[in-house]
Amino acid sequence: MYEKSTYRWYKHWDFTLLDMVCMELAFWLAVLVKAGGSRSWGSMIYGRISVALIALNVFVVFFNESYKGILKRGHQAELWKSLIHVFYVVAVLLFYMFMTEDIRGYSRLTFLLFGVFYFALTYAGRCLLKNALMYRGKSNQGNHSLVILSSENLAGEVVSNIRKNNFGEYRISGIAILDRDLTGQRIEEIPVVANREDVLHFLKENWVDEVFIHVPEDMKIPQGLVDGCMEMGITIHLWMADTAAQGVGMNQTVEKIGNYTVLTKSVRMITARQRITKRGMDILGGLVGILLTGIALLFVAPAIYIKSRGPVFFSQTRIGLNGKPFKIYKFRSMYMDAEERKKELLAQNQVQDGMMFKMDDDPRIIKGVGSFIRRTSIDELPQFWNVLKGDMSLVGTRPPTVDEWEKYELRHRKRLAIKPGITGMWQVSGRTKINDFEQAVALDTKYILEWSLWLDIKILFKTILVVLKRDGAV
């Protein structure tokens, strides 16, 4: 799923947090300097102002759009923007104190010093943070994996443009050259990973969040390439000059990548509010889940260790959002040699096409305790740590193992267009009774296309009922 790109005041949360730290430091430094070392510098009257400043700063950031274009501003422009921001914060603070009749008893020199210190600290802090983000962008360490599809003569320009205007946002994972086979070479230090013929194979096999397509105006973009990306659930950014004849339809939006105007297509578009609310639910649920995990650990850990000597927790590499690998955690419910014995049991796999492994009365499960924690889904509790980390969500799709992922066809990859979840639609629609992988994929795809916060809530309630009935393992 892709969040529609509009200007968001919270987008630069790192600068917001930095400014708040500089603001509080500047305020108390001003109080301390004015007090001259006296113990009265920590008076409660200044404590109230310190708390009010946090809300007032958010107010100024929201209405002044203080961070709009901040990554593109030079030092001189930043000097002026920092001065304006500090002026507004101090002005709003004084207005607030006047309206609440809370202005008496305060030192005017304190607020003058506060403004000077705040300006100096916030300007220096912003410049340092931008330099750090610039270094991060040059070192290709962004949060989103982006593959550029272009021509030999344009690829270098596209890489430079995105690095300059979106530094710190994207990890450019590779370049696919569509008019020549340059696989194995490097352009602007980025490897050329594919040509026109094998680009879809690369996108299927690797962690790719988004693709950016920009080719010369006289080169036609292969429709099969666009269709293949959409089939896999990969978000596509098409340079508008290449899509002039196309209208903006459902699950499409016009935005800026670098200084290019692009038409962005995704299998599912969500709003910023929906994304924040879903993540908020994950954090809240993750905290509750970690508490439950700690309680269960007191009883489960000794039982596991007595029955099967070895670690209490089991970790395994799984494939997450858009093909990104991560470590999943569970209470160990199988004997230590379970992975080796799996090869011997493949012939008894109940999933018809072998895309997942499922078996009744699996001999690898620790007798007694292993069966119990799987039947009651207690073994899943440590995954709440994955939810808190952001690798998983409370509700999503089942994260495949690496060997399952390697068997995927293009259409199967779409189920990872959303974060994997502890539970999901197919888990509450038959759970262990579903032995057809294509049926599981269809349910996961249905979940992605119809996703809403209300749907997540319904699935969570259904999961609780299913677990209480002990109707298989989530």
Coordinates of C-alpha atoms in Angstrom, one line a residue:
M1 CA 0.0 0.0 0.0
Y2 CA 1.1 3.5 -0.7
E3 CA 0.4 6.7 1.2
K4 CA -0.7 9.6 -1.0
S5 CA 2.0 12.2 -1.1
T6 CA 0.8 15.6 0.0
Y7 CA 2.7 18.0 2.2
R8 CA 2.5 16.7 5.8
W9 CA 3.6 18.8 8.7
Y10 CA 4.7 15.7 10.6
K11 CA 6.8 14.4 7.7
H12 CA 9.9 15.8 9.1
W13 CA 9.3 14.5 12.6
D14 CA 13.1 14.4 13.2
F15 CA 13.4 18.2 12.7
T16 CA 10.3 18.7 14.9
L17 CA 11.9 16.7 17.7
L18 CA 15.2 18.5 17.2
D19 CA 13.6 21.9 17.4
M20 CA 11.7 20.9 20.6
V21 CA 14.9 19.8 22.3
C22 CA 16.7 23.0 21.3
M23 CA 13.7 25.0 22.4
E24 CA 13.6 23.4 25.9
L25 CA 17.3 23.6 26.3
A26 CA 17.3 27.3 25.2
F27 CA 14.5 28.1 27.6
W28 CA 16.0 26.6 30.7
L29 CA 19.4 28.0 29.8
A30 CA 17.9 31.5 29.6
V31 CA 16.2 30.9 33.0
L32 CA 19.5 29.7 34.5
V33 CA 21.5 32.7 33.1
K34 CA 18.9 35.2 34.4
A35 CA 18.8 33.5 37.8
G36 CA 22.5 33.8 38.1
G37 CA 22.9 30.4 39.8
S38 CA 20.1 31.0 42.3
R39 CA 18.0 28.0 43.4
S40 CA 14.9 29.9 42.3
W41 CA 15.8 29.2 38.6
G42 CA 13.7 26.0 38.8
S43 CA 10.5 27.9 39.9
M44 CA 7.2 26.2 39.1
I45 CA 6.1 29.3 37.1
Y46 CA 8.7 28.6 34.5
G47 CA 7.9 24.9 34.6
R48 CA 4.4 25.7 33.4
I49 CA 5.8 27.8 30.5
S50 CA 8.1 25.0 29.6
V51 CA 5.2 22.6 29.1
A52 CA 3.1 25.1 27.2
L53 CA 6.0 25.7 24.8
I54 CA 5.7 22.2 23.4
A55 CA 2.1 22.7 22.3
L56 CA 2.8 26.2 21.0
N57 CA 5.7 24.9 18.9
V58 CA 3.6 22.2 17.3
F59 CA 1.0 24.9 16.6
V60 CA 3.6 27.1 14.8
V61 CA 5.0 24.1 12.9
F62 CA 1.4 23.2 11.7
F63 CA 0.3 26.6 10.5
N64 CA 3.7 28.0 9.4
E65 CA 4.8 24.9 7.5
S66 CA 8.2 25.5 9.0
Y67 CA 9.8 22.4 7.4
K68 CA 8.4 22.6 3.9
G69 CA 11.3 22.3 1.5
I70 CA 13.8 22.2 4.4
L71 CA 16.0 19.6 2.8
K72 CA 16.5 21.8 -0.2
R73 CA 17.2 25.1 1.6
G74 CA 20.8 26.5 1.7
H75 CA 22.4 27.9 4.8
Q76 CA 21.3 31.4 4.1
A77 CA 17.7 30.5 3.5
E78 CA 17.8 28.3 6.6
L79 CA 19.1 31.2 8.7
W80 CA 16.1 33.3 7.7
K81 CA 13.6 30.4 8.1
S82 CA 15.0 29.6 11.6
L83 CA 14.7 33.3 12.6
I84 CA 11.1 33.4 11.4
H85 CA 10.2 30.2 13.2
V86 CA 11.7 31.4 16.5
F87 CA 10.0 34.8 16.2
Y88 CA 6.6 33.1 15.7
V89 CA 7.2 30.8 18.7
V90 CA 8.1 33.7 21.0
A91 CA 5.2 35.8 19.7
V92 CA 2.7 33.1 20.2
L93 CA 4.1 32.4 23.7
L94 CA 3.7 36.1 24.7
F95 CA 0.2 36.2 23.3
Y96 CA -0.7 33.0 25.2
M97 CA 0.6 34.5 28.4
F98 CA -1.2 37.8 27.8
M99 CA -4.5 36.0 27.1
T100 CA -4.2 33.8 30.2
E101 CA -3.1 36.8 32.4
D102 CA 0.0 34.9 33.3
I103 CA 2.6 37.4 32.2
R104 CA 3.3 39.0 35.6
G105 CA 6.2 37.8 37.6
Y106 CA 8.3 36.8 34.6
S107 CA 11.5 38.4 33.6
R108 CA 11.5 40.1 30.1
L109 CA 15.3 39.5 29.9
T110 CA 14.5 35.7 30.3
F111 CA 12.4 35.7 27.1
L112 CA 14.9 37.9 25.2
L113 CA 17.7 35.4 26.1
F114 CA 15.4 32.5 25.2
G115 CA 14.8 33.9 21.7
V116 CA 18.6 34.4 21.2
F117 CA 19.5 31.0 22.5
Y118 CA 16.7 29.2 20.7
F119 CA 17.6 30.8 17.3
A120 CA 21.3 29.9 17.7
L121 CA 20.6 26.3 18.8
T122 CA 17.9 25.6 16.3
Y123 CA 19.8 27.0 13.3
A124 CA 23.0 25.0 14.2
G125 CA 20.9 21.9 14.9
R126 CA 19.1 22.0 11.6
C127 CA 22.3 22.5 9.7
L128 CA 23.9 19.6 11.4
L129 CA 20.9 17.3 10.9
K130 CA 20.7 18.2 7.2
N131 CA 24.4 17.4 6.8
A132 CA 23.8 14.1 8.4
L133 CA 20.8 13.3 6.1
M134 CA 22.8 14.5 3.1
Y135 CA 25.5 12.0 4.0
R136 CA 22.9 9.3 4.5
G137 CA 21.5 10.1 1.1
K138 CA 24.9 10.0 -0.6
S139 CA 25.6 6.7 1.2
N140 CA 22.3 5.3 -0.2
Q141 CA 20.8 4.4 3.1
G142 CA 17.2 5.5 2.7
N143 CA 14.1 3.8 4.2
H144 CA 12.4 2.9 0.9
S145 CA 14.0 0.6 -1.7
L146 CA 13.7 2.2 -5.1
V147 CA 14.7 0.7 -8.5
I148 CA 15.1 3.1 -11.5
L149 CA 14.0 1.9 -14.9
S150 CA 15.5 4.2 -17.6
S151 CA 17.7 4.4 -20.6
E152 CA 21.5 4.5 -20.8
N153 CA 21.6 8.3 -21.5
L154 CA 19.1 9.3 -18.8
A155 CA 19.8 7.0 -15.9
G156 CA 22.7 9.0 -14.4
E157 CA 20.6 12.2 -14.5
V158 CA 17.7 10.5 -12.7
V159 CA 19.9 9.1 -10.0
S160 CA 21.5 12.5 -9.4
N161 CA 18.2 14.3 -9.4
I162 CA 16.6 11.9 -6.8
R163 CA 19.7 12.0 -4.6
K164 CA 19.7 15.8 -4.7
N165 CA 16.0 16.3 -4.0
N166 CA 15.0 13.3 -1.9
F167 CA 18.2 12.5 0.0
G168 CA 17.7 10.2 3.0
E169 CA 14.3 9.0 1.6
Y170 CA 15.3 6.3 -0.9
R171 CA 17.7 3.5 -1.0
I172 CA 18.4 3.2 -4.7
S173 CA 18.7 -0.6 -5.0
G174 CA 19.5 -0.8 -8.6
I175 CA 19.0 0.5 -12.2
A176 CA 17.4 -1.4 -15.0
I177 CA 18.5 -0.1 -18.5
L178 CA 15.7 -0.7 -21.0
D179 CA 17.5 0.1 -24.3
R180 CA 20.8 -1.8 -23.7
D181 CA 22.1 -4.7 -21.7
L182 CA 24.5 -3.1 -19.2
T183 CA 23.9 -5.6 -16.4
G184 CA 26.9 -5.7 -14.0
Q185 CA 28.1 -2.2 -14.7
R186 CA 27.6 0.8 -12.4
I187 CA 26.0 4.2 -13.1
E188 CA 26.6 6.9 -10.4
E189 CA 27.9 4.1 -8.2
I190 CA 24.5 2.3 -8.4
P191 CA 24.7 -1.2 -9.9
V192 CA 22.8 -2.0 -13.2
V193 CA 20.8 -5.0 -12.1
A194 CA 18.7 -5.9 -15.1
N195 CA 17.8 -5.2 -18.7
R196 CA 14.3 -5.1 -20.4
E197 CA 14.0 -8.9 -20.5
D198 CA 14.9 -9.8 -16.9
V199 CA 13.8 -6.7 -14.9
L200 CA 10.5 -8.4 -13.8
H201 CA 12.4 -11.3 -12.5
F202 CA 14.7 -9.0 -10.5
L203 CA 11.8 -7.1 -9.0
K204 CA 10.1 -10.4 -8.0
E205 CA 13.2 -11.8 -6.3
N206 CA 14.4 -8.7 -4.3
W207 CA 13.3 -6.2 -1.8
V208 CA 11.7 -3.4 -3.9
D209 CA 9.2 -0.9 -2.5
E210 CA 8.8 1.3 -5.5
V211 CA 10.0 1.7 -9.1
F212 CA 10.7 5.0 -11.0
I213 CA 10.2 4.8 -14.8
H214 CA 11.7 7.6 -16.9
V215 CA 12.6 6.9 -20.5
P216 CA 13.2 9.2 -23.6
E217 CA 10.0 10.5 -25.2
D218 CA 10.6 8.5 -28.3
M219 CA 10.9 5.2 -26.3
K220 CA 7.6 3.4 -25.5
I221 CA 7.3 1.9 -22.0
P222 CA 6.5 -1.8 -22.3
Q223 CA 2.9 -2.2 -21.1
G224 CA 3.8 -5.7 -19.9
L225 CA 6.4 -4.2 -17.6
V226 CA 3.8 -1.8 -16.0
D227 CA 1.3 -4.6 -15.7
G228 CA 3.8 -6.9 -14.1
C229 CA 4.7 -4.4 -11.5
M230 CA 1.0 -3.8 -10.7
E231 CA 0.4 -7.6 -10.5
M232 CA 3.2 -7.8 -7.9
G233 CA 1.8 -4.9 -5.9
I234 CA 4.9 -2.7 -6.5
T235 CA 4.2 1.0 -6.5
I236 CA 5.1 2.7 -9.8
H237 CA 6.2 6.3 -10.5
L238 CA 5.8 7.2 -14.2
W239 CA 7.3 10.5 -15.5
M240 CA 4.3 12.5 -16.6
A241 CA 5.7 13.1 -20.0
D242 CA 5.4 9.3 -20.6
T243 CA 1.8 9.3 -19.4
A244 CA 0.4 12.4 -20.9
A245 CA -2.5 10.6 -22.5
Q246 CA -3.5 8.8 -19.3
G247 CA -6.0 10.2 -16.8
V248 CA -5.6 10.0 -13.0
G249 CA -7.9 7.2 -11.9
M250 CA -8.5 5.1 -8.8
N251 CA -5.3 4.3 -6.8
Q252 CA -3.4 6.8 -8.8
T253 CA -2.0 10.2 -7.8
V254 CA 0.2 13.0 -9.2
E255 CA 3.2 13.9 -7.1
K256 CA 6.8 15.0 -7.2
I257 CA 9.8 12.6 -7.2
G258 CA 13.1 14.6 -7.4
N259 CA 12.0 17.5 -9.5
Y260 CA 10.0 15.3 -11.8
T261 CA 6.2 15.4 -11.9
V262 CA 5.1 11.7 -11.8
L263 CA 1.9 9.7 -12.0
T264 CA 2.1 7.2 -9.1
K265 CA 0.2 3.9 -9.3
S266 CA -0.3 1.5 -6.5
V267 CA -2.4 -1.5 -5.7
R268 CA -3.9 0.4 -2.8
M269 CA -3.7 4.1 -1.8
I270 CA -4.1 5.1 1.9
T271 CA -4.2 8.5 3.6
A272 CA -1.7 9.8 6.2
R273 CA -4.4 9.6 8.9
Q274 CA -5.0 5.9 8.1
R275 CA -1.3 5.0 8.2
I276 CA -0.8 6.9 11.5
T277 CA -3.9 5.3 13.1
K278 CA -2.8 1.8 12.0
R279 CA 0.7 2.3 13.3
G280 CA -0.8 3.7 16.6
M281 CA -2.9 0.6 16.9
D282 CA 0.2 -1.6 16.3
I283 CA 2.2 0.3 19.0
L284 CA -0.6 0.0 21.6
G285 CA -1.3 -3.6 20.8
G286 CA 2.5 -4.3 20.7
L287 CA 2.9 -2.9 24.2
V288 CA 0.0 -5.0 25.6
G289 CA 1.4 -8.0 23.8
I290 CA 4.9 -7.6 25.2
L291 CA 3.3 -7.5 28.7
L292 CA 1.4 -10.8 28.0
T293 CA 4.6 -12.3 26.6
G294 CA 6.5 -11.5 29.8
I295 CA 3.8 -13.2 31.9
A296 CA 3.7 -16.2 29.6
L297 CA 7.5 -16.5 29.7
L298 CA 7.4 -17.2 33.4
F299 CA 5.5 -20.4 32.8
V300 CA 6.4 -21.4 29.2
A301 CA 10.2 -21.1 29.5
P302 CA 10.7 -23.8 32.1
A303 CA 8.3 -26.1 30.4
I304 CA 10.1 -25.8 27.0
Y305 CA 13.5 -26.2 28.6
I306 CA 12.6 -29.3 30.6
K307 CA 11.0 -31.0 27.5
S308 CA 13.7 -30.0 25.0
R309 CA 17.0 -28.5 26.1
G310 CA 17.9 -25.4 24.1
P311 CA 16.8 -21.8 23.6
V312 CA 13.3 -20.8 24.7
F313 CA 12.9 -18.4 21.7
F314 CA 13.0 -19.4 18.1
S315 CA 14.0 -16.9 15.4
Q316 CA 13.8 -17.3 11.7
T317 CA 14.3 -15.2 8.6
R318 CA 11.0 -14.3 7.0
I319 CA 10.1 -12.1 4.0
G320 CA 8.2 -8.9 4.9
L321 CA 6.9 -5.8 3.2
N322 CA 7.7 -5.7 -0.5
G323 CA 10.3 -8.5 -0.1
K324 CA 12.3 -7.1 2.8
P325 CA 13.9 -9.8 5.0
F326 CA 13.5 -9.7 8.8
K327 CA 13.8 -11.9 11.8
I328 CA 10.6 -13.2 13.3
Y329 CA 10.4 -14.4 16.9
K330 CA 8.3 -17.1 18.6
F331 CA 8.4 -19.3 21.6
R332 CA 10.1 -22.5 20.4
S333 CA 7.5 -25.2 19.9
M334 CA 9.6 -27.7 18.0
Y335 CA 12.6 -29.8 18.7
M336 CA 16.0 -28.3 17.9
D337 CA 16.4 -30.4 14.7
A338 CA 13.1 -29.3 13.2
E339 CA 14.5 -27.5 10.2
E340 CA 16.6 -30.5 9.2
R341 CA 13.7 -33.0 9.7
K342 CA 11.4 -30.8 7.5
K343 CA 13.2 -32.1 4.4
E344 CA 12.3 -35.7 5.3
L345 CA 8.6 -34.7 5.8
L346 CA 8.0 -32.7 2.6
A347 CA 6.2 -35.7 1.0
Q348 CA 3.6 -35.4 3.7
N349 CA 2.9 -31.7 3.2
Q350 CA -0.8 -31.1 3.1
V351 CA -0.6 -27.9 1.0
Q352 CA -1.3 -29.1 -2.5
D353 CA 1.3 -27.1 -4.4
G354 CA 4.0 -27.1 -1.8
M355 CA 4.0 -23.3 -1.5
M356 CA 3.6 -23.6 2.3
F357 CA 4.3 -26.5 4.7
K358 CA 1.5 -27.8 6.8
M359 CA 1.1 -31.2 8.5
D360 CA -1.2 -32.7 11.1
D361 CA 0.5 -34.4 14.0
D362 CA 3.9 -32.9 13.0
P363 CA 6.5 -35.1 14.8
R364 CA 8.8 -32.2 15.1
I365 CA 6.5 -30.5 17.7
I366 CA 7.6 -30.9 21.3
K367 CA 5.2 -33.3 22.9
G368 CA 2.9 -31.7 25.4
V369 CA 4.1 -28.2 25.8
G370 CA 4.8 -27.6 22.1
S371 CA 1.3 -28.8 21.0
F372 CA -0.3 -26.7 23.8
I373 CA 1.3 -23.4 23.0
R374 CA 0.6 -23.8 19.3
R375 CA -3.0 -24.8 19.8
T376 CA -3.5 -21.8 22.1
S377 CA -1.3 -19.5 19.9
I378 CA 0.9 -18.7 22.9
D379 CA 3.9 -19.5 20.7
E380 CA 3.0 -16.4 18.6
L381 CA 3.3 -13.9 21.5
P382 CA 7.0 -12.9 20.9
Q383 CA 5.9 -11.6 17.5
F384 CA 4.6 -8.5 19.3
W385 CA 8.2 -7.4 19.5
N386 CA 8.3 -7.5 15.7
V387 CA 5.1 -5.4 15.7
L388 CA 6.8 -2.8 18.0
K389 CA 9.9 -2.7 15.8
G390 CA 7.7 -2.1 12.7
D391 CA 8.6 -5.3 10.9
M392 CA 5.0 -6.6 11.3
S393 CA 1.5 -5.3 12.0
L394 CA -1.2 -6.7 14.3
V395 CA -3.2 -7.5 11.1
G396 CA -1.7 -8.2 7.7
T397 CA -0.6 -11.2 5.6
R398 CA 1.4 -14.2 6.6
P399 CA 5.1 -13.7 6.2
P400 CA 6.6 -16.4 4.0
T401 CA 9.9 -18.2 4.7
V402 CA 12.8 -17.7 2.4
D403 CA 12.3 -21.0 0.6
E404 CA 8.6 -20.3 0.1
W405 CA 9.4 -16.8 -1.2
E406 CA 11.7 -18.3 -3.8
K407 CA 8.9 -20.3 -5.3
Y408 CA 6.6 -17.3 -5.7
E409 CA 5.2 -16.3 -9.1
L410 CA 4.5 -12.7 -10.0
R411 CA 0.9 -12.7 -8.7
H412 CA 1.9 -14.2 -5.3
R413 CA 4.2 -11.2 -4.6
K414 CA 1.2 -8.9 -4.3
R415 CA 0.4 -10.4 -0.9
L416 CA 3.5 -8.6 0.5
A417 CA 2.3 -5.2 -0.7
I418 CA 1.3 -4.7 3.0
K419 CA 3.2 -5.4 6.2
P420 CA 2.8 -9.0 7.4
G421 CA 0.7 -9.5 10.4
I422 CA 0.3 -11.7 13.5
T423 CA -3.2 -12.4 12.2
G424 CA -5.0 -11.8 9.0
M425 CA -8.0 -12.5 6.8
W426 CA -7.1 -16.0 5.8
Q427 CA -6.1 -17.0 9.4
V428 CA -9.7 -16.2 10.6
S429 CA -11.3 -17.7 7.5
G430 CA -10.5 -21.3 8.1
R431 CA -7.0 -21.1 9.5
T432 CA -5.6 -24.7 9.5
K433 CA -8.4 -25.9 7.3
I434 CA -7.1 -24.0 4.3
N435 CA -4.7 -26.3 2.4
D436 CA -4.7 -24.4 -0.9
F437 CA -2.1 -21.7 -1.2
E438 CA -3.9 -20.0 -4.0
Q439 CA -7.0 -19.6 -1.7
A440 CA -4.7 -18.0 0.9
V441 CA -3.3 -15.6 -1.7
A442 CA -6.8 -14.7 -2.8
L443 CA -7.9 -13.9 0.7
D444 CA -4.7 -11.9 1.3
T445 CA -5.2 -10.0 -1.9
K446 CA -8.9 -9.3 -1.0
Y447 CA -7.7 -7.9 2.4
I448 CA -5.2 -5.5 0.7
L449 CA -7.8 -4.3 -1.9
E450 CA -10.5 -3.8 0.7
W451 CA -8.4 -2.7 3.6
S452 CA -9.8 -0.3 6.2
L453 CA -9.2 0.3 9.9
W454 CA -12.7 -1.1 10.6
L455 CA -11.7 -4.3 8.7
D456 CA -8.6 -4.6 11.0
I457 CA -10.7 -4.2 14.1
K458 CA -13.2 -6.9 12.9
I459 CA -10.3 -9.3 12.1
L460 CA -8.8 -8.7 15.6
F461 CA -12.1 -9.6 17.3
K462 CA -12.5 -12.7 15.1
T463 CA -8.9 -13.7 16.0
I464 CA -9.7 -13.5 19.7
L465 CA -12.8 -15.7 19.2
V466 CA -10.9 -18.2 17.1
V467 CA -8.1 -18.5 19.7
L468 CA -10.5 -18.9 22.5
K469 CA -12.2 -21.8 20.6
R470 CA -8.6 -23.2 20.0
D471 CA -9.5 -23.7 16.3
G472 CA -6.0 -24.3 15.1
A473 CA -3.0 -22.0 15.2
V474 CA -3.0 -18.4 14.0

